[in-house]
mmCIF file of C-alpha atoms and ligand atoms in Angstrom:
data_model
loop_
_atom_site.group_PDB
_atom_site.id
_atom_site.type_symbol
_atom_site.label_atom_id
_atom_site.label_comp_id
_atom_site.label_asym_id
_atom_site.label_seq_id
_atom_site.Cartn_x
_atom_site.Cartn_y
_atom_site.Cartn_z
ATOM 1 C CA MET A 807 0.000 0.000 0.000
ATOM 2 C CA GLY A 808 1.140 3.545 -0.624
ATOM 3 C CA TYR A 809 1.798 6.015 2.182
ATOM 4 C CA MET A 810 3.110 9.548 2.172
ATOM 5 C CA ILE A 811 5.437 10.190 5.058
ATOM 6 C CA LYS A 812 7.211 13.368 6.125
ATOM 7 C CA VAL A 813 10.759 12.750 7.318
ATOM 8 C CA ASN A 814 13.272 15.473 8.132
ATOM 9 C CA GLY A 815 11.323 18.030 6.125
ATOM 10 C CA ASP A 816 10.930 15.928 2.969
ATOM 11 C CA THR A 817 7.829 14.025 1.899
ATOM 12 C CA HIS A 818 8.399 10.472 0.698
ATOM 13 C CA SER A 819 6.049 8.057 -0.994
ATOM 14 C CA VAL A 820 6.567 4.512 0.278
ATOM 15 C CA ASP A 821 4.916 1.259 -0.772
ATOM 16 C CA VAL A 822 4.638 -0.939 2.331
ATOM 17 C CA ASP A 823 1.996 -2.741 4.377
ATOM 18 C CA GLY A 824 0.218 -0.521 6.904
ATOM 19 C CA ASP A 825 1.522 -2.462 9.881
ATOM 20 C CA THR A 826 5.149 -1.998 8.827
ATOM 21 C CA PRO A 827 7.086 -0.389 11.683
ATOM 22 C CA LEU A 828 8.420 3.091 10.990
ATOM 23 C CA LEU A 829 11.902 1.787 11.874
ATOM 24 C CA TRP A 830 11.972 -0.483 8.834
ATOM 25 C CA VAL A 831 10.552 2.176 6.548
ATOM 26 C CA LEU A 832 13.351 4.507 7.627
ATOM 27 C CA ARG A 833 16.137 1.937 7.396
ATOM 28 C CA ASP A 834 15.131 -0.367 4.565
ATOM 29 C CA VAL A 835 12.982 1.809 2.327
ATOM 30 C CA LEU A 836 14.486 5.268 2.821
ATOM 31 C CA GLY A 837 18.046 4.159 3.578
ATOM 32 C CA MET A 838 18.317 6.164 6.793
ATOM 33 C CA THR A 839 20.307 3.735 8.883
ATOM 34 C CA GLY A 840 21.165 6.071 11.750
ATOM 35 C CA THR A 841 18.127 4.827 13.659
ATOM 36 C CA LYS A 842 18.980 1.442 15.180
ATOM 37 C CA PHE A 843 17.114 -1.776 15.829
ATOM 38 C CA GLY A 844 17.689 -2.893 19.405
ATOM 39 C CA CYS A 845 14.970 -5.023 20.954
ATOM 40 C CA GLY A 846 11.943 -4.588 18.699
ATOM 41 C CA MET A 847 9.666 -4.211 21.734
ATOM 42 C CA ALA A 848 10.136 -0.570 22.780
ATOM 43 C CA LEU A 849 12.224 -1.651 25.765
ATOM 44 C CA CYS A 850 15.680 -0.298 24.873
ATOM 45 C CA GLY A 851 15.250 3.039 23.082
ATOM 46 C CA ALA A 852 17.795 2.461 20.298
ATOM 47 C CA CYS A 853 15.107 3.137 17.674
ATOM 48 C CA THR A 854 13.964 6.487 19.107
ATOM 49 C CA VAL A 855 12.871 9.162 16.627
ATOM 50 C CA HIS A 856 10.700 12.242 17.048
ATOM 51 C CA ILE A 857 7.107 12.338 15.843
ATOM 52 C CA ASP A 858 5.914 15.936 16.011
ATOM 53 C CA GLY A 859 8.724 16.542 18.481
ATOM 54 C CA ILE A 860 7.809 13.690 20.825
ATOM 55 C CA ALA A 861 10.426 10.980 21.436
ATOM 56 C CA THR A 862 8.845 7.824 19.989
ATOM 57 C CA ARG A 863 9.978 4.216 19.613
ATOM 58 C CA SER A 864 9.928 3.611 15.886
ATOM 59 C CA CYS A 865 10.124 -0.196 16.229
ATOM 60 C CA ILE A 866 6.519 -0.407 17.439
ATOM 61 C CA THR A 867 5.076 2.551 15.529
ATOM 62 C CA ALA A 868 3.162 1.356 12.482
ATOM 63 C CA ILE A 869 3.385 3.464 9.355
ATOM 64 C CA ASP A 870 -0.380 3.731 9.033
ATOM 65 C CA GLY A 871 -0.644 5.623 12.312
ATOM 66 C CA ILE A 872 1.708 8.435 11.359
ATOM 67 C CA GLY A 873 -0.416 10.347 8.881
ATOM 68 C CA ASP A 874 0.657 13.965 8.430
ATOM 69 C CA SER A 875 2.968 14.021 11.436
ATOM 70 C CA GLU A 876 6.544 15.193 11.051
ATOM 71 C CA VAL A 877 9.142 12.525 11.677
ATOM 72 C CA THR A 878 12.632 13.669 12.674
ATOM 73 C CA THR A 879 15.558 11.256 12.814
ATOM 74 C CA ILE A 880 19.150 11.367 13.998
ATOM 75 C CA GLU A 881 20.178 12.354 10.469
ATOM 76 C CA ALA A 882 18.528 15.774 10.924
ATOM 77 C CA ILE A 883 18.360 16.396 14.664
ATOM 78 C CA GLY A 884 21.482 18.572 14.478
ATOM 79 C CA LYS A 885 19.462 21.093 12.481
ATOM 80 C CA THR A 886 17.241 21.793 15.493
ATOM 81 C CA ALA A 887 18.460 24.164 18.198
ATOM 82 C CA ALA A 888 18.169 21.612 20.989
ATOM 83 C CA GLY A 889 19.641 18.835 18.862
ATOM 84 C CA ALA A 890 22.657 20.924 17.912
ATOM 85 C CA ARG A 891 23.362 21.749 21.560
ATOM 86 C CA ILE A 892 23.010 18.111 22.535
ATOM 87 C CA GLN A 893 25.380 16.923 19.815
ATOM 88 C CA THR A 894 27.998 19.528 20.767
ATOM 89 C CA ALA A 895 27.783 18.510 24.422
ATOM 90 C CA TRP A 896 28.000 14.806 23.462
ATOM 91 C CA LEU A 897 31.277 15.484 21.661
ATOM 92 C CA ASP A 898 32.665 17.700 24.437
ATOM 93 C CA ARG A 899 31.912 15.066 27.068
ATOM 94 C CA GLU A 900 33.013 12.144 24.869
ATOM 95 C CA VAL A 901 29.808 10.344 25.769
ATOM 96 C CA VAL A 902 29.921 7.600 23.158
ATOM 97 C CA GLN A 903 31.422 4.209 23.789
ATOM 98 C CA CYS A 904 30.369 1.496 21.297
ATOM 99 C CA GLY A 905 27.791 3.903 19.935
ATOM 100 C CA TYR A 906 24.956 1.508 19.220
ATOM 101 C CA CYS A 907 22.467 3.124 21.593
ATOM 102 C CA GLN A 908 23.572 6.676 20.969
ATOM 103 C CA SER A 909 21.223 7.738 18.183
ATOM 104 C CA GLY A 910 18.360 6.903 20.489
ATOM 105 C CA GLN A 911 20.005 8.576 23.463
ATOM 106 C CA ILE A 912 20.517 11.785 21.504
ATOM 107 C CA MET A 913 16.945 11.760 20.207
ATOM 108 C CA SER A 914 15.533 11.355 23.724
ATOM 109 C CA ALA A 915 17.868 14.027 25.103
ATOM 110 C CA ALA A 916 17.017 16.473 22.311
ATOM 111 C CA ALA A 917 13.283 15.986 22.881
ATOM 112 C CA LEU A 918 13.803 16.620 26.588
ATOM 113 C CA LEU A 919 15.765 19.804 26.037
ATOM 114 C CA ALA A 920 13.324 21.129 23.447
ATOM 115 C CA SER A 921 10.410 20.749 25.860
ATOM 116 C CA ASN A 922 12.277 21.533 29.085
ATOM 117 C CA PRO A 923 15.309 23.809 28.570
ATOM 118 C CA HIS A 924 16.530 23.445 32.177
ATOM 119 C CA PRO A 925 15.761 19.907 33.316
ATOM 120 C CA SER A 926 16.394 18.764 36.876
ATOM 121 C CA ASP A 927 18.174 15.495 37.603
ATOM 122 C CA ALA A 928 14.766 13.890 38.088
ATOM 123 C CA ASP A 929 13.563 15.269 34.752
ATOM 124 C CA ILE A 930 16.655 13.834 33.066
ATOM 125 C CA ASP A 931 16.130 10.464 34.721
ATOM 126 C CA ASP A 932 12.488 10.423 33.667
ATOM 127 C CA ALA A 933 13.226 11.350 30.074
ATOM 128 C CA MET A 934 16.176 9.000 29.656
ATOM 129 C CA SER A 935 15.057 5.967 31.664
ATOM 130 C CA GLY A 936 13.754 4.195 28.556
ATOM 131 C CA ASN A 937 17.108 4.351 26.786
ATOM 132 C CA ILE A 938 19.393 1.485 27.721
ATOM 133 C CA CYS A 939 23.190 1.670 27.277
ATOM 134 C CA ARG A 940 25.001 -1.624 27.597
ATOM 135 C CA CYS A 941 28.304 0.266 27.849
ATOM 136 C CA GLY A 942 27.101 2.229 30.870
ATOM 137 C CA THR A 943 27.550 5.769 29.541
ATOM 138 C CA TYR A 944 24.764 7.079 31.767
ATOM 139 C CA LEU A 945 26.871 9.452 33.850
ATOM 140 C CA ARG A 946 28.368 11.116 30.804
ATOM 141 C CA ILE A 947 24.921 11.338 29.225
ATOM 142 C CA ARG A 948 23.643 13.197 32.248
ATOM 143 C CA GLU A 949 26.640 15.552 32.263
ATOM 144 C CA ALA A 950 26.213 16.251 28.576
ATOM 145 C CA ILE A 951 22.520 17.058 28.971
ATOM 146 C CA LYS A 952 23.374 19.468 31.785
ATOM 147 C CA GLN A 953 26.065 21.108 29.658
ATOM 148 C CA ALA A 954 23.637 21.466 26.774
ATOM 149 C CA ALA A 955 21.057 22.999 29.111
ATOM 150 C CA GLN A 956 23.633 25.472 30.434
ATOM 151 C CA SER A 957 24.682 26.491 26.947
ATOM 152 C CA ASN A 958 21.011 27.230 26.336
ATOM 153 C CA GLY A 959 20.930 29.455 29.412
ATOM 154 C CA GLN A 960 23.873 31.423 28.044
ATOM 155 C CA GLY A 961 21.902 32.332 25.000
ATOM 156 C CA GLY A 962 23.583 29.837 22.686
HETATM 157 FE FE1 FES B 221 27.492 1.145 23.719
HETATM 158 FE FE2 FES B 221 25.564 2.735 24.717
HETATM 159 S S1 FES B 221 27.554 3.356 23.942
HETATM 160 S S2 FES B 221 25.397 0.636 24.190
#
């Protein structure tokens, strides 16, 4: 079946079954492989994208439920103000270890910062608790989010 889907500002026509997860449309149909498959059950967060700015697990989000919503992926998050600050802080703090979970981590962190420019530790824990890192980069993730929030406060 044909669907029109808006991803990173472009509209794409895709020919897939309606129950196809957004993750596979992004990776296999559109060739955007930055979004990762982790568990397939919305338990690990590796597949996180934004749908209308909300951090969403693309592995359990069927294409036929997306409609006119705007999908943003890791490929374009650096073009948003919050995403750019998060990516800069991630590099400064050398957050990444193996990297597999990090697209999802960045997408969750960027959604947090966009909706809450000065998150508390509890806000960070709430927003990031669904993103698992098998390398244990959690402390650096938290530091990077705080740095990104501070850079926001300085007008950057
Ligand atoms: Fe390896 Fe998070 S950096 S799983």
